[in-house]
Each structure stands twice: as structure tokens, then as C-alpha cells.
């Protein structure tokens, strides 16, 4: 029964993908969305049962579906590893994913491609579940690539918009850079262990040299940096806001961007063997947390502010991993999923009410007209700012306390400054959106309305989780959550803090920092709004630098994109001028020759020189018709191929002839 429940977790949304993808045009949108969110709800219920069983028994179990690849020294099973880390990830992915799917019913109502949207969303869930459930690196990689593909499809959902198509392509290409590092790590693991199964690799990890452990860990980190949008591969994530808001919530809250954090924690045995890799992870996280927070200070798009907030919060998780606080990293991953999904979906409610408006300079005074959305967004803001006793207070401040008590003072200072900036820009966003004078266009203002219950209901649940979601981690580093997760995620560097009193004092100091950020935002955007413009006038260049995101995209265009385009143009010139020139040169030589000086012979030699190119061109035009994109065509070819193969095997076995030829 347990094995069946484990298999059903990814199988249910996969069934929805197949039904909606193949037959979705034949039934109503009502059935399509019910199948979409219902399948994820089923996965969530199965995850609860699996979690309860693991909590009760404490056993680590593997469920093998079938042997996938075998040959030589390599055997790969499609199998799932169920341990405390997997259980926590399952609850977060399926629970928050279900709420986002349910919210999407109201948000995407009336959109063209409604069934396509739920097909992509369910496929995203399948990929993420494979990623967190797989018991080996190859299953992890299949899920890893799957979420990358689905992010491309979902970010580019409005494919007729140039900006959406470019954002989807950017996300896909940037993630491929990280994936190259991840593939190298997988190759190195197999070369050193002759297996890709987690349990065998981690059991033998002690035989690795420090240099090889560092190489594997750094390659894994490159993959994590790409997927979790850390410096320098973070630029795709803010542009991902071109997708529908539920997509932003799904990618930014509980699924794709947390994959890198999960992968590092899963491989903590290898990271613990490499102080160099650990230090690199910590500094990448700390710098990203602070860097992204500074950009969020001045952004005017409501979703982009939240996007840079996601990049910053992921930086805290990387920082925690780098200092050995793996359980704290997963704790913050969980609480972040609650309040970030709440913030994104609340922002979607605002956008929905304002007929698509996302610029906070065209908002203001929405508290009276959107009371539910205002209250829920405020809860999310308090949580992410780290105000006691909401979820963010317990998880983010625990990371900072761990950094201080383990003498990572520079990283602690960066984290504290990032916390102050986070509080400031999130309350700035709240004040500019819901308070003050209305700046909404009067035509839009006439139609402002609160979202329907199918959208506000999930927001209420997420708000409750944002309030109480930190309590499983109380007391810090000693709570039930840590005790449950520690067997699967406790690293060599993770030891108990110097004392509960010191941790409480540090958390109190962090709360004061958060309140200072709130107070400054209240003064600049609540009491004296003109003061904000005065600050801009004092440092216009700094403001423009932050507004333009440090010109990183422009720098990448200058150093990478444009040189690559020019290289492509050079290659095209070489093909047309040099390669074709050689052919024409040979032909012209034959024109002046005595043996082939006239008529047919000249063109014959020219044709012979180019026959390979023309043959390849004609063959490609013919064979491409086989790739029709129609699944039933592929199924028919598979059946026909199996029929021919069986016929040939039987003919060989019985000694019969095929087309007059004896097979043996």
C-alpha cells in the first residue's frame, strides 16, 4: 500500500497531463481545470499519508518502479527515495502547488489556451516531483530538465508577445549554462563510484580526495546557481514575470527555484568534505541576498519587486547551506513557500482588479476597495520582513543567528543589512499599492473589484500558514521540524548553537532591524511621500543604477550576447564565402581546363561536388514529414515497427524467408 501511494504522487498529475494534453479539446474547460487541480490535490493527500508513515516509523524507504537502464557497470532504476527531506519537499510542493492550481481557476478564467495552461502546470508538478523523489542522480536530472522545459512553456505562455517569448528563451538558455555544470558533476560521480544511486554514493563518499570532492561540489553548485537564480545566473528570474501570475507563484515559491537548495542539501555529505565549496556556497548566497535586495529598493513593477525578493531570499538559503545549517535552509525554504506564494497571488489579485496594471506608480489607495487582498498582502509582508511571531521571523532569523554563533561575522553583517532592506522595500511596496492617494486611472477605478472566492480562498490558507508556519521550528535549532529533518540533512558543520539565550537576543536584534526598515518605509511613503523624491534628487546616479539593475543585462549583452551573434555572422560568412567559394573555384578551374572545356562536362563536375549537400537537403525535406508532432502518428509507427520486428524474429526462429531471403 505504501509503495502504491508513493507511485501515485507523480502518477496522478501525469495522468492529468495525458488526458488534458491529448483530449482536452474534446471536453469542457470545467472538466479540464477540475482534472488539473484535482490531480494535485490527490498527490497532496498521498504525500500526507507518506509523511505520516515516515514520521511514525522513521524509516528510510526506496520504492522501485522498474529497471530503466542496464548495461555494463551501469544500472539505473526508476525509483523513489522516501526520507524526511523528501517528505518535507513533497508537502511543500504538492500543498502550495495545489493552492496555486486552485487559484488559477479564477485568475485564468476566460483566457485562451485554458486547457493548455493546466496541462503545462501539471507537467511542471510531475517534473518537480521526480526531482525531489528520485533515488539517483539521473532521475533527479530528468526532473531537473523537466522543470526547465516547463518554465520555458509557462513563461512564454503568451507566445504572441515578443517580451514573453524573449523571457522564456532567456530562462531556457541561462539554465542550460547551469545544467552543463550539473552534467559534469553526474559524470564525475559515476567515474568515481560506478553508480548514480544516492545511498551508495553517500556511503562511499569518504573515499573521495578533497580535490575531487571539491570538483563535484562546485559542478553541482553551478547547476544550483542556474536553477535557483544566484549570482551570476540570476537574470532570467525577474524576466520570468512575463508569464501569468500563478506561474510566477509556482516558479518562485515552492518549486523550480528551490531545486538548487534541495540539491545541495541532498548532497551535503559531499559538500561537508570540501571547505572550499562550502565557503563558495556561503558567499554566493550572502552576496546574492544583499545584491538583489538593493535592486528591489526602487523597482516599480509589483511582480518584479517580488521577483528580486525571491532571488534575495534564495540567497539566505544558500548562505545557510554554506555555513552548514542545512535544516535551517530547508526550514526557510518551507516558510518562504508560504509567504512568497501568498504575496505573488495577492499581487495577482491586485493586477486582476486593475485590469492588468502592474506599475505601483499607477496604484495607491486600494485598501478600501480591496480589503481582503490588502489584509492578506500585509500578512505576507510582515512574514517576509521577519516580524515576530510570523513564519519568516523563525526561519530567516535562525539563519542569521547560526551565522553569528558560528563566527561567520561578515556573512552575518550582510544578512542583517539584507533583512533591513527587505523590510524597507516590502513595506514600500505595500504603502505605494494600498495606501495614500489613489493614482489609478479613472476608467480602471470604475471597475475595481475584489477577487472571487476561488482566488481569495487559497490566499487565506497561505496567510494562516504564513502566521503559524514557523512554529514547528520553535525553539530555534531544537524544534520538532529540526529533529525530524536532521537525520537526512544534518551536516558535519551543523552543531547546536552556543545557547538559547544568545539566539533569542540575536533574533530580537533582527526584529529591531526589521522594524527599523518598516519605520523608514512608513516615513518616506506614508507620512512624508515627498521625502522619497528628495532622496532620489540627492543621489540620482545611484538611483538610476539601481533602477537599471546595475546594468548587468546590458553588460551581458555587450560581453556575451553580441559577440556570440557576431561569431554566428562570421560562421555564416565563412560558409557562404569560403566553403561555397571553394566549390565555385573548382568549377571555374574546370572551365579553363582542356579536358572539360565545354558543355556538359563542366556542369557535371559542379553537380558532383554539390551532390552530397543536395542529397542531404532532399533527404531532410522528406524525412521531416515523419516528425508531424501528432502523437497518434508516432503511436502508429511504433505499432508498425513492433509488428515488423516480431515478424522478423519469428521468421528467423522458424527458418522462414522474408521477401525471398533466408534470415539464417
XYZ file of C-alpha atoms in Angstrom, residues 575 579-580 583-584 587 602-623:
28
model
C 30.129 29.128 -45.120
C 33.089 26.907 -48.497
C 30.899 27.913 -51.425
C 33.179 24.846 -54.879
C 32.855 27.703 -57.361
C 34.140 24.716 -61.121
C 31.665 21.457 -66.687
C 28.249 21.252 -65.094
C 28.674 17.565 -64.376
C 31.729 18.200 -62.194
C 29.961 21.085 -60.418
C 26.969 18.841 -59.739
C 29.139 16.040 -58.418
C 30.859 18.412 -55.986
C 27.500 19.551 -54.566
C 25.648 16.253 -54.740
C 26.203 15.471 -51.045
C 24.730 18.798 -49.975
C 21.719 18.487 -52.256
C 21.133 14.872 -51.267
C 21.178 15.795 -47.580
C 18.780 18.667 -48.240
C 16.325 16.489 -50.159
C 16.532 13.680 -47.596
C 15.874 16.112 -44.755
C 12.815 17.530 -46.539
C 11.460 14.007 -46.972
C 12.219 12.658 -43.518
